[in-house]
């Protein structure tokens, strides 16, 4: 089976799990390069689920995407796979360069790469401005003071997740620096965080919409 390229978007259908039709949508890095692209990807997923008609975002910087209209929405299950944030520079490339810099004991290079990763996600999450579901909860939830309201935003929560993960990555890179060894497994582990963050952003966006 031919594997898709990093930035190529695909949708594939097959029967499985009690003869249900599963459709898998793969959004490459270019399709999740910024906030507008995430919104477009979410609209495509919603369209396939029959929630909305068309995507409300048409950003030329996002990859084009074709959908399969042969299978009725009510007869299929949808799975979504996302790459790490693309654009220039790509998150995956930045994380890999941080591992390389750590192996070379280039602290400035490592810190610069990790800062770009954090800044890229922060800008995206600020633009999406995702509100937590708690905002629609009980009166007790709504009565919290303004100083706590910002912490209830999903965007802020995801920022905290990424910041915490960054701390873990730095601990990993300390070991890389001490050993001066850029092991392939370490590179895979560190670069894999990008996909995890991207998946959490898409999930939170769909829940918020």
Coordinates of C-alpha atoms in Angstrom, one line a residue:
X1 CA 0.0 0.0 0.0
X2 CA 1.4 3.4 -1.0
X3 CA 1.7 5.7 2.0
X4 CA 0.5 9.3 1.6
X5 CA 2.9 12.2 1.7
X6 CA 3.1 14.5 4.7
X7 CA 0.9 17.2 3.3
X8 CA -1.5 15.1 1.2
X9 CA -5.1 14.9 2.5
X10 CA -6.9 11.6 2.0
X11 CA -10.2 10.0 2.7
X12 CA -10.6 6.3 2.6
X13 CA -13.6 4.1 3.2
X14 CA -13.8 0.4 4.1
X15 CA -16.2 -1.9 5.9
X16 CA -15.4 -3.2 9.3
X17 CA -16.5 -3.4 12.9
X18 CA -20.0 -5.0 12.5
X19 CA -20.0 -4.1 8.8
X20 CA -20.1 -0.4 9.5
X21 CA -18.5 1.9 6.9
X22 CA -15.5 3.7 8.3
X23 CA -14.1 6.8 6.5
X24 CA -10.7 8.0 7.5
X25 CA -9.7 11.6 6.8
X26 CA -6.0 12.5 7.0
X27 CA -5.1 16.2 7.3
X28 CA -1.5 16.9 6.6
X29 CA 0.6 19.6 8.0
X30 CA -0.5 22.2 5.4
X31 CA -4.1 21.5 6.3
X32 CA -3.4 22.5 9.9
X33 CA -0.9 25.2 9.4
X34 CA -2.7 27.9 11.3
X35 CA -6.0 28.8 13.0
X36 CA -7.9 29.4 9.7
X37 CA -6.7 26.0 8.5
X38 CA -7.9 24.3 11.7
X39 CA -11.3 25.9 11.2
X40 CA -11.5 24.7 7.6
X41 CA -10.5 21.2 8.7
X42 CA -13.2 21.2 11.4
X43 CA -15.8 22.4 8.8
X44 CA -14.9 19.5 6.5
X45 CA -15.4 17.0 9.3
X46 CA -18.7 18.6 10.2
X47 CA -19.8 18.5 6.6
X48 CA -19.0 14.8 6.4
X49 CA -21.0 14.2 9.6
X50 CA -23.9 16.1 8.2
X51 CA -23.7 18.9 10.8
X52 CA -23.2 21.8 8.4
X53 CA -23.2 22.2 4.7
X54 CA -20.0 23.9 3.6
X55 CA -16.8 25.0 5.3
X56 CA -16.9 28.6 6.5
X57 CA -13.2 29.2 5.9
X58 CA -11.5 29.5 2.5
X59 CA -7.8 30.1 3.2
X60 CA -5.5 29.7 0.2
X61 CA -2.7 28.9 2.5
X62 CA -4.5 25.7 3.6
X63 CA -4.3 22.5 1.5
X64 CA -7.3 21.7 -0.7
X65 CA -9.4 18.8 0.2
X66 CA -11.8 16.5 -1.6
X67 CA -14.6 14.6 0.1
X68 CA -16.3 11.3 -0.8
X69 CA -20.0 11.8 -1.3
X70 CA -20.7 8.2 -2.4
X71 CA -21.5 7.0 1.2
X72 CA -24.5 8.6 3.0
X73 CA -23.4 10.3 6.2
X74 CA -25.8 8.2 8.3
X75 CA -24.2 5.0 7.2
X76 CA -20.5 5.7 8.0
X77 CA -18.3 6.3 11.0
X78 CA -15.7 9.0 10.7
X79 CA -12.1 8.8 11.9
X80 CA -9.8 11.9 11.7
X81 CA -6.0 11.8 11.6
X82 CA -4.0 15.0 11.8
X83 CA -0.3 15.9 11.4
X84 CA 1.6 18.4 13.5
X85 CA 1.1 22.0 12.6
X86 CA 2.7 22.8 9.2
X87 CA 3.5 26.1 7.6
X88 CA 6.9 27.7 7.8
X89 CA 8.6 26.4 9.9
X90 CA 6.9 23.1 10.5
X91 CA 6.5 22.0 14.1
X92 CA 7.9 18.5 13.3
X93 CA 11.0 20.1 11.8
X94 CA 11.4 22.4 14.8
X95 CA 11.2 19.6 17.3
X96 CA 13.7 17.5 15.3
X97 CA 16.1 20.5 15.1
X98 CA 15.8 20.8 18.9
X99 CA 16.9 17.2 19.3
X100 CA 19.8 17.8 17.0
X101 CA 20.8 21.0 18.8
X102 CA 20.7 19.2 22.1
X103 CA 22.9 16.4 20.8
X104 CA 25.4 19.1 19.7
X105 CA 25.0 20.9 23.1
X106 CA 23.8 24.0 21.3
X107 CA 21.5 25.3 24.0
X108 CA 20.7 28.5 22.1
X109 CA 19.6 26.6 19.1
X110 CA 17.5 24.2 21.1
X111 CA 15.8 26.9 23.1
X112 CA 15.1 28.9 19.9
X113 CA 13.5 25.9 18.3
X114 CA 11.3 25.1 21.3
X115 CA 10.3 28.8 21.7
X116 CA 9.1 28.8 18.1
X117 CA 7.0 25.7 18.7
X118 CA 5.4 27.2 21.7
X119 CA 4.8 30.6 20.0
X120 CA 3.3 28.9 17.0
X121 CA 0.7 27.1 19.0
X122 CA 0.0 30.1 21.3
X123 CA -0.8 32.3 18.3
X124 CA -3.0 29.6 16.9
X125 CA -4.9 29.0 20.1
X126 CA -5.3 32.7 20.8
X127 CA -6.9 33.1 17.3
X128 CA -9.2 30.2 17.9
X129 CA -10.1 31.5 21.4
X130 CA -11.9 28.3 22.4
X131 CA -14.3 28.6 25.3
X132 CA -14.6 25.8 27.9
X133 CA -17.9 24.0 28.1
X134 CA -18.0 25.1 31.8
X135 CA -19.2 28.5 30.6
X136 CA -22.6 27.0 29.9
X137 CA -22.8 25.2 33.1
X138 CA -24.5 25.9 36.4
X139 CA -24.9 29.2 38.1
X140 CA -22.1 28.3 40.5
X141 CA -19.8 28.0 37.5
X142 CA -20.9 31.3 36.1
X143 CA -20.4 33.1 39.4
X144 CA -16.6 32.7 39.4
X145 CA -14.7 36.0 39.4
X146 CA -13.1 37.4 36.3
X147 CA -9.6 36.4 37.4
X148 CA -10.6 32.8 37.0
X149 CA -12.7 33.2 33.8
X150 CA -9.6 33.2 31.5
X151 CA -8.4 29.9 33.0
X152 CA -11.7 28.3 32.0
X153 CA -11.0 28.8 28.4
X154 CA -10.1 25.7 26.5
X155 CA -7.4 27.6 24.6
X156 CA -5.7 28.4 27.9
X157 CA -6.0 24.8 29.1
X158 CA -4.4 23.6 25.9
X159 CA -1.6 26.2 26.3
X160 CA -0.9 24.7 29.7
X161 CA -0.9 21.2 28.3
X162 CA 1.7 22.2 25.7
X163 CA 3.8 24.1 28.2
X164 CA 3.8 21.1 30.5
X165 CA 4.8 18.8 27.6
X166 CA 7.6 21.3 26.8
X167 CA 8.9 20.8 30.2
X168 CA 9.0 17.0 29.7
X169 CA 10.7 17.5 26.3
X170 CA 13.4 19.7 27.9
X171 CA 14.0 16.9 30.5
X172 CA 14.4 14.4 27.6
X173 CA 16.8 16.8 25.8
X174 CA 18.9 17.2 28.9
X175 CA 19.7 13.5 28.6
X176 CA 20.4 13.9 24.9
X177 CA 22.8 16.7 25.7
X178 CA 24.6 14.7 28.3
X179 CA 25.0 11.7 26.1
X180 CA 25.7 13.8 22.9
X181 CA 23.6 11.2 21.1
X182 CA 20.7 11.9 18.7
X183 CA 19.0 8.5 19.0
X184 CA 16.3 7.8 16.4
X185 CA 13.9 6.7 19.1
X186 CA 14.3 10.0 21.0
X187 CA 13.7 12.0 17.8
X188 CA 10.5 10.0 17.1
X189 CA 9.4 10.5 20.7
X190 CA 10.0 14.2 20.7
X191 CA 8.6 14.9 17.2
X192 CA 5.5 12.9 18.1
X193 CA 4.3 15.6 20.5
X194 CA 3.4 17.7 17.5
X195 CA 0.7 15.3 16.4
X196 CA -0.7 14.9 19.9
X197 CA -1.1 18.7 20.3
X198 CA -2.7 19.0 16.9
X199 CA -5.2 16.2 17.6
X200 CA -6.1 17.9 20.9
X201 CA -6.7 21.2 19.1
X202 CA -9.0 19.6 16.5
X203 CA -10.9 17.7 19.2
X204 CA -11.4 20.8 21.3
X205 CA -12.4 22.8 18.2
X206 CA -15.1 20.3 17.2
X207 CA -16.4 20.1 20.7
X208 CA -16.6 23.9 20.9
X209 CA -18.5 24.2 17.6

